[in-house]
Amino acid sequence: MLLIPCPWCGPRPENEFRYGGQAHIVRPARPEAVDDDVWAAYLFLRDNPRGRHAERWRHVHGCGRFFNCVRDTVSDRIAASYKPNEAPPP
Amino acid sequence: MTQPFRTAADGRIDRGQALRFRFDGRSYEGFAGDTLASALLANGVHLVGRSFKYHRPRGIVSAGSEEPNALVTVDRGPGRVTPNLRATQVELYDGLTAFSQNRAPSLRFDLGALAGVAAPLLPAGFPYKSFMWPRSFWRRVYEPAIRRMAGLGRAPAQADADRYLHQYRHCDVMIVGGGAAGLAAALGASATGARVILCDEQPEFGGSLLAEPDVTIDGWAAPDWVREVVATLADKVTLMPRTTAFGWYPGNLIGLAERLTDHLAQPDPRTPRERLWQVRAGRVILATGAIERPLVFPGNDRPGVMLAGAARTYLNRYGVRVGSRVVIATTDDSAYRAAADMHRHGVTIAAVVDQRAAPDNPLVEAVRALGIPVHVGAAIGGTDGRRRVRAVRLANSRTVIPCDAILMSGGWTPSVHLASQSRGKLVFDVALGTWLPSDGAAGACAGTFDLAACLRDGTVAGGSAPGSFAVASLPEMTPSPPSAPLLSHPKAFVDFQNDVTIRDLAVAAQEGFVSIEHVKRYTTTGMATDQGKTSNLNAIAAIAELTGREIQDVGVTTFRPPYTPVTFGTFAGPYRGRLFAPVRLPPVALADAVVEDVGTWKRARCYPRPDETVEAAVARECLAVRNAAGMCDASTLGKIEVIGPDAAAFLNRIYTGDLAALEPGQCRYALLLGEDGFVRDDGIVARLAVDRFHVTTTTGGAAFVLHHMEDCLQTTFTTLQAWLTSVTEQWAVIAVQGPRSAAALAPFIADINLAAMPPMSVREGHIGDIPIRLFRAGFTGELGFEVNLPPDHAQQLWDTLRAIDVTPYGTDAMHILRAEKGYIVIGQETDGTVTPDDLGLGRMIATGKGDFVGKRSLSLPDLSRAGRPQLVGLLPRDPAVVLEEGAQVTETGRAPALGHVTSSYRSPALGRGFALALVADGRARIGATLRVPQGGRSQGNMRGKTIEVAVVDPVFHDRPGQRLRVRPGPRPALLPLLPAVPHSAPVARPAAAVEMVALAPMTLLAVRAGSHAATSIGLGISVLLPTVPNRSVIARERAALWLGPDEWLIQAPPGVMAPSATTPGATTPGATTLGATTLAAQARKAAEPYPASVVDVSHATRALEIVGPRAAWCLNAFCALDLDLSAFPVGRCTRTVLGKAGVVLWRVATEVFRLEVPRSWLPYVWACLEEARLEFTDDDPPEQLPG
Ligand SMILES: [Zn+2]
């Protein structure tokens, strides 16, 4: 079980969280204005890196907030977590 | 004479306490403090098992968890049979019954040993190459035969009769291994004030010190020093003997398996047999010691051949001589200690055979001085004996030395398994010729073999200054690096447990396997439960030699958890029987219902009368709804209040319809799409006020919809001001449906005129004192109402309506009634690839309202292409036929399929079978005939037949919808409800260590608001809303709990009801509602002009208090939070997970925790906590459910 640092509640056990997929996928502001390929990419194309991965989690059995984590997909180490409106750490 | 190999005195066994035990049916005697292995050896028994592949006789090799051979089955009675226990770790108790494994018919005579004769036919990789053809033989011949021959032990056949529990724990320093280094580390760590856990797999701390009576530390004999240190540590450190750290997982999570009762003759049935600890450690110190390596020589697997250090442990710790005439074979100085000690106890040391040309240690001279012959530069070339070694033959020599035991030492391998599991770095130590953890280890695990250095380094690892210990020890020794195995002897065993020889490794090398990981998998060396504890480095050395490389260039395999096998029971823990899956009960009793599982809920399928079949009951219930009135407990539907100035705009983004167009008091059926345009959920959206909506979801979709809505609000439509509160458990729902429904309900409702309610409308009002939300809506196509009311009153309304002949109906009837109307069910007519138009619900999409989730995808070409599945009705030509759900719909009865049957029932109203189906271009096929082949699961004589069906419109009943638009009659005279059913709260179960108390209902408000509104609300209701996460504020009798950055739970005493309005003997939901209504109004008013969401949730949860010194312990059996007072002080509160239930946890005093449990989860949570507290009570254990 991972230990996930919630930006509000601090480090908490993984079973309090729900995974939310890759982070920083921005919904087009005007979906009707983008062509089908751009929309399909928004819907379906995701990274699958070996190593550093920015991803969404929600502290569903805690403060209820969505936030982002940078997790190493090899070691499962979480380098940082930050609020949705914040930029990922360098 | 019993125990002929016991020494006259000494050892840590209790010679005053003799214990009887049985091994393979024979009775023996041992002493308290023995292991099964030491007791067998004391009786001269070395032969304890047959090997995995060749069924060779095998003896005890080691004295610890590294034992590869002595695997036994211990039988503690029915449901308590454990195979594959290492005899070296089984503690003796009076009456212990154990069996050897892997032999047929007996240990001494084994037919399978013929495989040993055939050994040349069974080299590495043999199964891969030989058992491939013919293919049909694999399952029928080869596999059963191999399974019978190979394998370890036998899986128990009965359900496990023991209890198991879990425990979550946090600490600053986790020390694995309680030998010299681990004890010193615990001293060092506890001196810093850190929270420390020290575990050891043995029943006693001390490790190798327990076998060192001649070593002194600070003037104490080593075993006595251990006793003193353990006493010092006892009140500062969590000491866990009999506890194996079996795994090191990401985030410094250490898995511990604690064995609590296996060593007891008469365990308390309340005590769990084993406990799985999941320890979250700030840092981990590995003090796991080192494992002695066997030597690889021909015949090195005969019973009587064992590790020299093990023989010394048996001698010094258990008072057992492992033989009377022994040969010692070594490449390491440490074996000379065994020679000296055994000589002192009267064992004849026939020879020391040292492979080294010139061993240089004072010990060697000391042993020579005792008159023991020492052969240097010599090696064993073979051994004699079948069930026990009889003699040693020296290599390249005619010398034969008779003996009854061979003690071997190939040096010591630091036990780095856990470091490897943690993906920590291992570094190669050239001098030792082996790998060490790069950091975080102490003692022999870190390559330090000098006792004083182990102790000093241990205190440093613990976080203190180097401790100074006065150690009087034997001469210092540096372990030797692994020696090159004798490759000229292909039949020498490298891995005893997996029966891998030098020859197998040579085959692997010859076939081109270079990577050690591949060699491991090809030969199985180092695999399975043993994980190469004794064999790994020897195998690597052999591969290095065979492939002309250095050991460090061959590399080391990754060790896998568990370090030693862990029982399934330990992992399953309490999650079996009644706790296997949570059971949530709806508000109306199911006593007279046929029940089905719907997710975690139990729901009524139907309510058969005595002697009525299910089918007849369902038909009767359907007709009652069509012709009179029926009622259904629909409480499991998800319910969400959506509140805020932008609530309508937000819902317009979430659902396909135009919900902003709803007037307060109106409601509408709504479809929720995924962003991919496919239907995910449906429900009814009701507008209670301009800024306040009550939204229903499907039963199974409740959690998803709330999560999805929060996602949209928090991350996508972030400018919209709206808040969500789940009220699923706040409101029970009784659906009253049918032409007589209004007449049945109206007499009980004074303040709502049913006749004035148009279809799809909502009103707030009362039944007596009881607040209700009344929907004119339904799922049956009839005039109908859904009464939302506090769950405590659901049974009361139910019983009252039943007394006036409203017919209860269950989910079976509900499904038939909705399907007759062509109403879809999410997950039945939808599967995540179905659009609104596919379902014939294109009209649900409001095109003029702007963007919503899923809208853009609807214009993707694939979502509007020809040939998409479309919902149609199917009528079998033969009206008696009921199609199989899921059956393929075809043109001709053969492929290709045009679609599939999604729902299929017998309709009592139509008097025939009918179905809904998704069929390609289905709407254009209406009128056509198609064919539906029936599969193997279809009923009776339908199996395998192809059924002709007519494609029809999916609405079978009242297509114009006239019955929905009926105007209810005028308001009748009022009637009272039957008396309330007294609610049976679980009672308090007092005990000294922990007590559980169900609290009386309170007023609870869910407040969601921005910071300005929150401040104002706090002032307005006289309890400030905390802004620091997970804190609570108590003022007078009110409390405010922070649950999220815009979310609080307000607790207050229930309101005071006017006595006349209170039903005598009833519970107080009316009172809590009154209190909540008043308080909520205060809060809303205080927030102005800022928007805020204030929702009464008084009925949604029930409060429990867990009280006593063991309260945190009981919670930590099911909750992974750190509940230490330092981490979770008084006043701390949070949502969390308890078992499988989401709860709010609040520490109200040092030893008092309050839980707010969603009411349907209360029985589950109660049962969890009862299981956890059992061991601290005198209660009779509940019957263990099987499975
Ligand atoms: Zn949180």
Tab-separated table of C-alpha atoms in Angstrom, chain B residues 631-871:
chain	number	residue	atom	x	y	z
B	631	MET	CA	-44.748	-0.311	-3.198
B	632	CYS	CA	-41.036	-0.919	-3.478
B	633	ASP	CA	-38.123	-0.017	-1.197
B	634	ALA	CA	-36.034	2.076	-3.585
B	635	SER	CA	-33.823	3.504	-0.842
B	636	THR	CA	-30.602	2.196	-2.361
B	637	LEU	CA	-30.806	4.754	-5.169
B	638	GLY	CA	-28.000	7.299	-4.928
B	639	LYS	CA	-29.064	10.812	-3.944
B	640	ILE	CA	-27.032	13.983	-4.181
B	641	GLU	CA	-27.989	17.511	-3.192
B	642	VAL	CA	-26.497	20.069	-5.550
B	643	ILE	CA	-26.576	23.548	-4.070
B	644	GLY	CA	-25.202	26.914	-5.100
B	645	PRO	CA	-25.827	29.890	-7.338
B	646	ASP	CA	-24.473	27.920	-10.298
B	647	ALA	CA	-26.145	24.606	-9.443
B	648	ALA	CA	-28.366	24.720	-12.528
B	649	ALA	CA	-25.514	25.724	-14.819
B	650	PHE	CA	-23.407	22.938	-13.342
B	651	LEU	CA	-26.077	20.276	-13.836
B	652	ASN	CA	-26.450	21.474	-17.412
B	653	ARG	CA	-22.784	20.581	-17.889
B	654	ILE	CA	-23.252	17.132	-16.327
B	655	TYR	CA	-26.551	15.905	-17.775
B	656	THR	CA	-27.742	15.969	-21.378
B	657	GLY	CA	-31.017	17.775	-20.743
B	658	ASP	CA	-31.715	21.446	-20.084
B	659	LEU	CA	-32.113	21.434	-16.324
B	660	ALA	CA	-31.844	25.202	-15.995
B	661	ALA	CA	-35.265	25.282	-17.603
B	662	LEU	CA	-36.798	23.431	-14.654
B	663	GLU	CA	-38.953	25.519	-12.327
B	664	PRO	CA	-38.691	24.832	-8.586
B	665	GLY	CA	-41.030	21.935	-7.905
B	666	GLN	CA	-40.359	20.281	-11.276
B	667	CYS	CA	-38.220	17.276	-11.975
B	668	ARG	CA	-36.922	15.552	-15.085
B	669	TYR	CA	-35.397	12.267	-16.175
B	670	ALA	CA	-31.737	12.889	-17.022
B	671	LEU	CA	-28.913	11.066	-18.788
B	672	LEU	CA	-25.282	11.386	-17.739
B	673	LEU	CA	-22.634	10.782	-20.401
B	674	GLY	CA	-18.928	10.124	-20.181
B	675	GLU	CA	-16.742	12.558	-22.070
B	676	ASP	CA	-16.638	9.880	-24.796
B	677	GLY	CA	-20.358	10.402	-25.446
B	678	PHE	CA	-21.539	7.096	-24.014
B	679	VAL	CA	-24.279	6.767	-21.408
B	680	ARG	CA	-22.889	6.229	-17.903
B	681	ASP	CA	-25.801	6.830	-15.550
B	682	ASP	CA	-29.332	8.113	-15.359
B	683	GLY	CA	-31.640	9.485	-12.743
B	684	ILE	CA	-34.098	12.178	-11.840
B	685	VAL	CA	-33.079	15.778	-11.290
B	686	ALA	CA	-35.513	17.677	-9.070
B	687	ARG	CA	-35.321	21.404	-8.494
B	688	LEU	CA	-36.250	22.135	-4.892
B	689	ALA	CA	-35.381	25.830	-5.078
B	690	VAL	CA	-33.618	28.164	-7.464
B	691	ASP	CA	-30.214	27.197	-6.080
B	692	ARG	CA	-31.024	23.710	-4.749
B	693	PHE	CA	-31.422	20.392	-6.586
B	694	HIS	CA	-32.074	16.850	-5.428
B	695	VAL	CA	-30.507	14.443	-7.932
B	696	THR	CA	-30.937	10.666	-7.951
B	697	THR	CA	-28.469	8.172	-9.407
B	698	THR	CA	-28.569	4.444	-9.984
B	699	THR	CA	-27.845	2.205	-6.991
B	700	GLY	CA	-24.536	1.024	-8.399
B	701	GLY	CA	-23.556	4.397	-9.852
B	702	ALA	CA	-23.932	6.506	-6.707
B	703	ALA	CA	-20.244	6.656	-5.781
B	704	PHE	CA	-19.141	7.111	-9.394
B	705	VAL	CA	-21.546	9.964	-10.098
B	706	LEU	CA	-20.519	11.856	-6.969
B	707	HIS	CA	-16.854	11.342	-7.848
B	708	HIS	CA	-17.426	12.421	-11.441
B	709	MET	CA	-19.319	15.539	-10.377
B	710	GLU	CA	-16.591	16.473	-7.884
B	711	ASP	CA	-14.005	15.965	-10.617
B	712	CYS	CA	-15.876	18.325	-12.925
B	713	LEU	CA	-16.324	20.946	-10.201
B	714	GLN	CA	-12.809	20.749	-8.813
B	715	THR	CA	-10.759	20.391	-11.973
B	716	THR	CA	-12.775	21.277	-15.073
B	717	PHE	CA	-15.606	23.755	-14.493
B	718	THR	CA	-13.753	25.470	-11.666
B	719	THR	CA	-15.525	28.792	-11.972
B	720	LEU	CA	-18.960	27.369	-11.183
B	721	GLN	CA	-20.188	27.860	-7.627
B	722	ALA	CA	-21.952	24.717	-6.547
B	723	TRP	CA	-21.473	22.106	-3.820
B	724	LEU	CA	-22.379	18.452	-3.558
B	725	THR	CA	-23.625	16.498	-0.565
B	726	SER	CA	-24.511	12.833	-0.660
B	727	VAL	CA	-27.909	12.224	0.924
B	728	THR	CA	-28.243	8.603	-0.185
B	729	GLU	CA	-28.558	7.418	3.396
B	730	GLN	CA	-30.383	10.498	4.678
B	731	TRP	CA	-33.510	9.609	2.728
B	732	ALA	CA	-35.263	6.286	2.458
B	733	VAL	CA	-37.434	5.981	-0.640
B	734	ILE	CA	-40.718	4.107	-0.787
B	735	ALA	CA	-41.970	4.040	-4.369
B	736	VAL	CA	-45.789	3.779	-4.353
B	737	GLN	CA	-46.937	2.960	-7.865
B	738	GLY	CA	-50.181	2.127	-9.606
B	739	PRO	CA	-53.588	3.622	-10.369
B	740	ARG	CA	-54.504	3.513	-6.658
B	741	SER	CA	-51.217	4.998	-5.437
B	742	ALA	CA	-52.504	8.545	-4.909
B	743	ALA	CA	-55.562	7.307	-3.073
B	744	ALA	CA	-53.411	5.130	-0.867
B	745	LEU	CA	-50.936	7.830	0.050
B	746	ALA	CA	-53.063	10.939	0.242
B	747	PRO	CA	-54.745	10.181	3.611
B	748	PHE	CA	-51.382	10.412	5.375
B	749	ILE	CA	-50.151	13.694	3.917
B	750	ALA	CA	-51.750	16.851	5.221
B	751	ASP	CA	-49.638	19.539	3.625
B	752	ILE	CA	-49.298	18.358	0.021
B	753	ASN	CA	-52.238	18.185	-2.378
B	754	LEU	CA	-51.456	15.171	-4.543
B	755	ALA	CA	-54.152	16.106	-7.002
B	756	ALA	CA	-52.279	19.320	-7.682
B	757	MET	CA	-49.013	17.543	-8.462
B	758	PRO	CA	-48.418	17.178	-12.202
B	759	PRO	CA	-46.336	14.317	-13.556
B	760	MET	CA	-42.601	14.799	-12.815
B	761	SER	CA	-43.015	17.168	-9.914
B	762	VAL	CA	-41.625	17.338	-6.383
B	763	ARG	CA	-42.999	18.780	-3.131
B	764	GLU	CA	-41.643	19.061	0.410
B	765	GLY	CA	-44.089	18.325	3.202
B	766	HIS	CA	-44.858	15.997	6.113
B	767	ILE	CA	-46.483	12.765	7.100
B	768	GLY	CA	-47.480	13.598	10.650
B	769	ASP	CA	-44.242	15.028	12.133
B	770	ILE	CA	-42.109	13.288	9.598
B	771	PRO	CA	-40.559	15.459	6.902
B	772	ILE	CA	-40.881	14.044	3.382
B	773	ARG	CA	-39.853	14.873	-0.153
B	774	LEU	CA	-42.577	13.612	-2.411
B	775	PHE	CA	-41.840	12.960	-6.073
B	776	ARG	CA	-44.585	12.278	-8.561
B	777	ALA	CA	-42.415	9.966	-10.596
B	778	GLY	CA	-41.706	6.313	-10.989
B	779	PHE	CA	-40.182	3.540	-12.961
B	780	THR	CA	-43.308	1.598	-13.845
B	781	GLY	CA	-45.261	3.681	-16.349
B	782	GLU	CA	-48.138	4.067	-13.904
B	783	LEU	CA	-49.376	6.934	-11.824
B	784	GLY	CA	-46.935	6.845	-8.965
B	785	PHE	CA	-45.095	8.606	-6.197
B	786	GLU	CA	-41.716	8.216	-4.542
B	787	VAL	CA	-41.828	9.115	-0.879
B	788	ASN	CA	-38.444	10.239	0.482
B	789	LEU	CA	-38.482	10.100	4.269
B	790	PRO	CA	-36.063	9.568	7.169
B	791	PRO	CA	-35.000	5.903	7.155
B	792	ASP	CA	-36.110	5.406	10.759
B	793	HIS	CA	-39.707	5.840	9.538
B	794	ALA	CA	-39.544	3.781	6.356
B	795	GLN	CA	-40.756	0.607	8.033
B	796	GLN	CA	-43.588	2.520	9.681
B	797	LEU	CA	-44.866	3.878	6.371
B	798	TRP	CA	-44.359	0.480	4.749
B	799	ASP	CA	-46.391	-1.331	7.402
B	800	THR	CA	-49.106	1.308	7.286
B	801	LEU	CA	-49.500	1.066	3.514
B	802	ARG	CA	-49.410	-2.699	3.644
B	803	ALA	CA	-52.274	-2.642	6.116
B	804	ILE	CA	-54.384	-0.874	3.477
B	805	ASP	CA	-53.488	-3.435	0.806
B	806	VAL	CA	-50.688	-1.714	-1.036
B	807	THR	CA	-48.759	-4.694	-2.420
B	808	PRO	CA	-45.022	-4.872	-1.719
B	809	TYR	CA	-43.034	-5.563	-4.874
B	810	GLY	CA	-39.374	-6.340	-5.334
B	811	THR	CA	-36.705	-5.842	-7.941
B	812	ASP	CA	-37.960	-8.660	-10.178
B	813	ALA	CA	-41.326	-6.988	-10.650
B	814	MET	CA	-39.634	-3.614	-10.934
B	815	HIS	CA	-37.539	-4.899	-13.837
B	816	ILE	CA	-40.501	-6.376	-15.678
B	817	LEU	CA	-42.606	-3.249	-15.188
B	818	ARG	CA	-39.893	-0.929	-16.442
B	819	ALA	CA	-39.019	-3.169	-19.388
B	820	GLU	CA	-42.693	-3.278	-20.462
B	821	LYS	CA	-42.363	0.488	-20.768
B	822	GLY	CA	-39.014	0.264	-22.585
B	823	TYR	CA	-37.240	2.034	-19.711
B	824	ILE	CA	-33.532	1.256	-19.724
B	825	VAL	CA	-31.412	-0.014	-16.852
B	826	ILE	CA	-27.817	1.214	-16.736
B	827	GLY	CA	-25.506	-1.757	-17.099
B	828	GLN	CA	-28.180	-3.835	-18.752
B	829	GLU	CA	-29.239	-1.818	-21.794
B	830	THR	CA	-25.905	0.049	-21.590
B	831	ASP	CA	-22.373	-1.292	-21.481
B	832	GLY	CA	-20.257	1.838	-21.816
B	833	THR	CA	-20.465	1.875	-25.628
B	834	VAL	CA	-24.053	3.010	-26.070
B	835	THR	CA	-25.127	6.546	-27.005
B	836	PRO	CA	-28.416	8.227	-26.109
B	837	ASP	CA	-29.550	7.868	-29.714
B	838	ASP	CA	-28.735	4.135	-29.661
B	839	LEU	CA	-31.237	3.881	-26.817
B	840	GLY	CA	-33.833	5.892	-28.660
B	841	LEU	CA	-33.237	8.732	-26.202
B	842	GLY	CA	-31.873	11.266	-28.667
B	843	ARG	CA	-34.620	13.629	-27.554
B	844	MET	CA	-32.910	13.814	-24.131
B	845	ILE	CA	-30.108	15.870	-25.621
B	846	ALA	CA	-30.667	19.603	-25.301
B	847	THR	CA	-28.868	21.018	-28.265
B	848	GLY	CA	-29.466	24.648	-27.464
B	849	LYS	CA	-27.975	24.833	-23.987
B	850	GLY	CA	-24.271	24.881	-24.796
B	851	ASP	CA	-21.452	22.547	-23.823
B	852	PHE	CA	-21.860	19.503	-21.590
B	853	VAL	CA	-19.739	16.484	-20.809
B	854	GLY	CA	-19.912	14.112	-23.757
B	855	LYS	CA	-21.461	16.538	-26.206
B	856	ARG	CA	-18.425	16.967	-28.448
B	857	SER	CA	-17.988	13.222	-28.804
B	858	LEU	CA	-21.551	12.769	-30.064
B	859	SER	CA	-20.453	14.440	-33.293
B	860	LEU	CA	-17.578	12.024	-33.855
B	861	PRO	CA	-18.360	10.041	-37.015
B	862	ASP	CA	-18.384	6.686	-35.271
B	863	LEU	CA	-21.125	7.766	-32.884
B	864	SER	CA	-23.593	8.482	-35.650
B	865	ARG	CA	-22.564	5.964	-38.306
B	866	ALA	CA	-25.007	3.597	-39.919
B	867	GLY	CA	-25.195	0.195	-38.363
B	868	ARG	CA	-24.976	1.345	-34.755
B	869	PRO	CA	-26.866	-0.771	-32.243
B	870	GLN	CA	-30.356	0.521	-31.525
B	871	LEU	CA	-32.754	-0.445	-28.779
